[in-house]
Protein backbone atom coordinates (compact mmCIF):
# COMPACT_ATOMS: atom_id res chain seq x y z
CA MET A 1 -0.26 -0.53 -0.06
CA PHE A 2 2.94 2.65 0.75
CA THR A 3 5.06 1.92 -2.20
CA LEU A 4 2.13 3.57 -4.01
CA LEU A 5 3.06 6.68 -3.10
CA LEU A 6 6.27 6.95 -4.80
CA PHE A 7 3.94 6.85 -7.60
CA PHE A 8 2.57 9.96 -6.69
CA LEU A 9 5.71 12.01 -4.83
CA LEU A 10 8.86 10.49 -6.84
CA PRO A 11 7.72 13.47 -10.39
CA PHE A 12 8.42 16.10 -7.49
CA LEU A 13 11.35 15.14 -6.18
CA ALA A 14 12.56 14.75 -9.42
CA THR A 15 11.64 18.00 -10.52
CA GLY A 16 13.18 20.00 -7.50
CA ALA A 17 8.61 20.87 -6.25
CA PRO A 18 8.78 22.94 -2.67
CA ILE A 19 9.23 20.70 -0.25
CA PHE A 20 10.31 22.45 3.12
CA GLY A 21 13.28 21.80 5.15
CA LEU A 22 16.96 20.26 4.54
CA VAL A 23 17.07 17.79 6.36
CA GLY A 24 16.15 14.39 7.12
CA SER A 25 17.04 10.77 5.89
CA PRO A 26 18.55 10.61 2.39
CA ASN A 27 15.87 8.56 1.19
CA ALA A 28 12.96 10.51 2.29
CA VAL A 29 10.53 10.59 0.20
CA LEU A 30 7.31 12.48 2.17
CA GLN A 31 7.64 15.42 3.93
CA LEU A 32 4.93 16.13 5.73
CA ASN A 33 3.35 18.65 9.08
CA GLY A 34 1.54 18.07 11.97
CA PHE A 35 0.86 17.60 15.70
CA HIS A 36 1.44 16.20 18.59
CA PHE A 37 0.82 15.75 21.94
CA ILE A 38 2.06 13.87 25.97
CA SER A 39 0.74 11.45 26.59
CA GLY A 40 -1.45 11.76 29.37
CA ALA A 41 -0.48 15.56 29.16
CA PRO A 42 -2.67 17.41 26.55
CA SER A 43 -0.69 21.21 26.88
CA HIS A 44 2.60 19.95 26.25
CA TYR A 45 1.78 19.54 22.45
CA LEU A 46 4.85 19.96 19.87
CA HIS A 47 4.31 21.37 15.98
CA ALA A 48 6.19 18.80 13.75
CA ASN A 49 8.28 18.53 10.47
CA HIS A 50 8.17 14.87 9.73
CA HIS A 51 11.07 13.78 7.09
CA CYS A 52 9.82 10.12 6.98
CA ALA A 53 11.20 7.42 3.97
CA ILE A 54 9.22 4.57 3.09
CA MET A 55 11.38 1.12 3.95
CA SER A 56 8.00 -1.33 2.91
CA THR A 57 4.34 -1.68 1.88
CA SER A 58 2.76 -1.49 5.26
CA PHE A 59 5.33 0.24 7.24
CA ILE A 60 7.28 4.09 6.90
CA GLN A 61 9.16 5.99 9.12
CA CYS A 62 9.77 9.17 9.36
CA ALA A 63 12.68 11.37 11.69
CA ILE A 64 10.76 14.30 13.36
CA TYR A 65 12.20 17.70 12.50
CA VAL A 66 11.03 21.11 15.39
CA PRO A 67 10.08 23.05 12.90
CA ASP A 68 12.49 27.18 13.36
CA SER A 69 15.18 25.65 14.78
CA SER A 70 17.95 26.11 13.50
CA PRO A 71 19.98 24.15 13.12
CA ALA A 72 17.09 22.10 13.08
CA ARG A 73 16.89 19.77 16.36
CA LEU A 74 15.81 16.82 16.12
CA ALA A 75 12.77 15.90 17.61
CA GLY A 76 12.44 12.36 17.83
CA ILE A 77 10.79 9.55 15.59
CA GLU A 78 7.36 8.64 14.31
CA TYR A 79 7.21 5.15 12.90
CA ILE A 80 3.89 4.41 10.94
CA ILE A 81 2.09 1.55 9.24
CA THR A 82 -1.30 0.22 7.75
CA ALA A 83 -4.59 -0.68 8.52
CA ASP A 84 -3.99 -4.43 8.47
CA ALA A 85 -0.54 -4.12 10.10
CA PHE A 86 -2.16 -2.43 13.03
CA ALA A 87 -4.59 -4.71 13.64
CA GLU A 88 -1.93 -7.91 13.32
CA LEU A 89 -0.39 -6.27 16.49
CA PRO A 90 -0.99 -7.58 20.19
CA GLU A 91 -3.50 -5.75 22.28
CA ASP A 92 -1.12 -4.33 24.86
CA GLU A 93 1.31 -2.91 21.87
CA LYS A 94 -1.89 -1.02 19.85
CA ALA A 95 -1.30 0.79 22.98
CA LEU A 96 1.56 2.58 21.71
CA TRP A 97 0.49 3.80 18.07
CA HIS A 98 -1.87 6.60 17.96
CA SER A 99 -5.18 6.79 14.18
CA HIS A 100 -3.91 9.31 11.93
CA ARG A 101 -8.01 9.98 11.02
CA TYR A 102 -9.04 12.85 12.05
CA GLU A 103 -5.88 14.32 11.61
CA VAL A 104 -5.65 14.24 8.32
CA MET A 105 -10.11 15.11 7.82
CA SER A 106 -8.97 18.28 9.41
CA GLY A 107 -6.26 19.35 8.33
CA LEU A 108 -4.16 19.00 10.61
CA LEU A 109 -1.60 17.41 8.53
CA ILE A 110 -0.46 18.25 5.48
CA GLN A 111 2.06 18.66 2.83
CA PRO A 112 3.39 22.20 2.47
CA GLY A 113 4.32 22.56 -1.76
CA LEU A 114 3.11 20.20 -2.65
CA PRO A 115 -0.57 20.18 -5.76
CA ASP A 116 -4.16 19.48 -4.10
CA ASN A 117 -3.85 16.24 -5.97
CA VAL A 118 -0.94 14.39 -4.53
CA ASP A 119 -2.29 16.18 -1.40
CA ASP A 120 -5.47 14.46 -1.88
CA ALA A 121 -3.71 10.89 -3.24
CA VAL A 122 -1.78 10.63 -0.65
CA MET A 123 -3.83 11.19 2.30
CA ALA A 124 -6.22 9.02 1.22
CA ILE A 125 -3.87 6.06 1.68
CA LEU A 126 -2.52 7.30 5.23
CA VAL A 127 -5.98 8.48 7.11
CA ASN A 128 -6.48 4.83 7.33
CA SER A 129 -3.06 4.27 8.73
CA TYR A 130 -0.86 4.71 12.61
CA GLY A 131 1.93 5.91 14.03
CA LYS A 132 4.25 4.76 17.60
CA THR A 133 5.83 8.99 17.50
CA TRP A 134 8.44 8.76 20.91
CA HIS A 135 9.84 12.10 21.04
CA THR A 136 13.28 11.44 22.62
CA TRP A 137 13.94 15.67 22.83
CA ARG A 138 11.35 16.72 26.01
CA TRP A 139 8.90 18.63 25.67
CA ASP A 140 10.75 19.75 29.63
CA GLN A 141 13.45 19.66 28.33
CA ARG A 142 11.53 21.95 25.04
CA HIS A 143 14.96 24.81 27.00
CA ASN A 144 17.23 23.16 27.75
CA SER A 145 20.68 22.88 24.31
CA LEU A 146 20.69 19.22 25.06
CA PRO A 147 17.83 16.52 24.71
CA LEU A 148 18.46 15.60 28.42
CA GLY A 149 16.69 12.54 29.93
CA ILE A 150 14.21 9.67 28.77
CA PRO A 151 12.44 9.13 25.40
CA GLU A 152 8.49 9.95 25.79
CA LEU A 153 5.24 8.57 24.62
CA VAL A 154 3.09 10.46 21.97
CA SER A 155 0.28 10.88 20.93
CA GLY A 156 -2.33 12.37 18.40
CA TYR A 157 -5.47 14.30 18.15
CA THR A 158 -8.15 12.32 17.24
CA GLY A 159 -11.42 15.31 17.96
CA THR A 160 -12.42 19.54 17.28
CA GLY A 161 -11.68 20.63 20.59
CA GLN A 162 -8.28 19.66 21.33
CA LEU A 163 -5.70 22.11 19.73
CA SER A 164 -6.25 25.22 20.19
CA GLU A 165 -7.05 27.31 16.67
CA ALA A 166 -4.54 30.09 17.41
CA THR A 167 -2.12 27.47 16.89
CA VAL A 168 -3.05 25.96 14.43
CA ARG A 169 -3.81 29.07 12.54
CA LYS A 170 -0.44 30.36 13.59
CA ARG A 171 0.93 27.69 11.95
CA ASP A 172 -1.07 27.95 8.58
CA LYS A 173 -0.23 31.48 8.10
CA GLU A 174 4.00 30.19 8.19
CA PHE A 175 3.38 27.43 5.79
CA GLY A 176 0.39 28.82 3.27
CA VAL A 177 -2.31 27.19 4.15
CA ASP A 178 -5.88 27.04 5.20
CA SER A 179 -6.66 23.51 7.25
CA LYS A 180 -9.98 24.74 7.27
CA LYS A 181 -9.77 25.06 3.79
CA VAL A 182 -7.38 21.54 3.70
CA ALA A 183 -10.34 19.60 5.84
CA ARG A 184 -13.36 20.92 3.14
CA ARG A 185 -11.55 19.61 -0.04
CA ARG A 186 -10.64 15.90 1.61
CA ALA A 187 -14.05 15.89 3.77
CA LYS A 188 -15.40 15.98 -0.06
CA ASN A 189 -12.66 13.94 -1.76
CA LEU A 190 -11.66 11.60 0.86
CA GLU A 191 -14.92 10.34 2.10
CA LYS A 192 -14.35 6.86 1.03
CA SER A 193 -11.12 6.04 1.47
CA ALA A 194 -10.90 7.09 5.45
CA GLU A 195 -12.58 3.95 7.33
CA SER A 196 -13.48 3.98 11.51
CA VAL A 197 -10.25 3.24 14.10
CA LEU A 198 -9.91 0.19 14.92
CA PRO A 199 -10.14 -1.17 18.52
CA GLY A 200 -6.45 -0.88 20.54
CA ALA A 201 -5.38 2.75 18.64
CA ASP A 202 -5.80 6.40 21.02
CA SER A 203 -5.60 3.87 24.17
CA TRP A 204 -5.35 7.63 26.50
CA ARG A 205 -9.37 8.13 24.71
CA ASP A 206 -9.48 4.82 27.61
CA GLY A 207 -7.78 6.22 29.86
CA TYR A 208 -4.25 5.18 29.80
CA VAL A 209 -1.29 7.28 29.85
CA LEU A 210 1.63 5.29 28.99
CA ASN A 211 5.47 6.61 30.15
CA LEU A 212 8.57 5.18 30.95
CA GLY A 213 10.68 4.52 32.88
CA LEU A 214 13.79 3.58 34.54
CA THR A 215 14.50 0.29 36.40
CA ASN A 216 17.93 0.41 38.33
CA PHE A 217 20.00 -2.26 39.23
CA THR A 218 23.19 -4.37 40.26
CA GLY A 219 24.88 -6.15 38.29
CA MET A 220 28.62 -6.65 36.69
CA THR A 221 28.22 -6.07 33.36
CA MET A 222 31.06 -8.95 31.52
CA PHE A 223 32.67 -9.15 28.64
CA VAL A 224 32.91 -12.42 26.95
């Protein structure tokens, strides 16, 4: 499924079409911009640029950078899989993943610089995908010059009113887009593509707050 994205994107990469950023994996063919919030802390959100490489028909990996940071600050990673791949995951693993349906249909997730018809074709695939995202640069260290602490799981938005309109407007102005206009177009063009979110994703809606913790124990590290 994901390899179809290459069909839509490669012509624009070859002709030097405007896509944001000069960072990311050399084989990145998909550039996305959106928002994440820290698991259990919806007021702790991050505006994020994603530079993504298609690894297989069901798997994409993305390096996440903080917009407007110079040099570009690596914030974390996101793994993206198809609905079929997500459905096969163990239940405890599903709890780590978030859906992309609302992000796509609301216009929160965008591809700056691409024509509408290309955007629609790509988003018709991503609307049914799922992401697992870890921020290695913690939110509480966002003003630090070093990425201290352990990574934290972040979640995706699933409904209106969860992210302030002022925040979205600021992003829209920066990239020259209109999220509401994008949402109206996608509602019309992607209606038949968008499927229901599968059970197990977006576990925060069921009251789960998932965070990492360090475990220390005494022991000798032996090299044979």
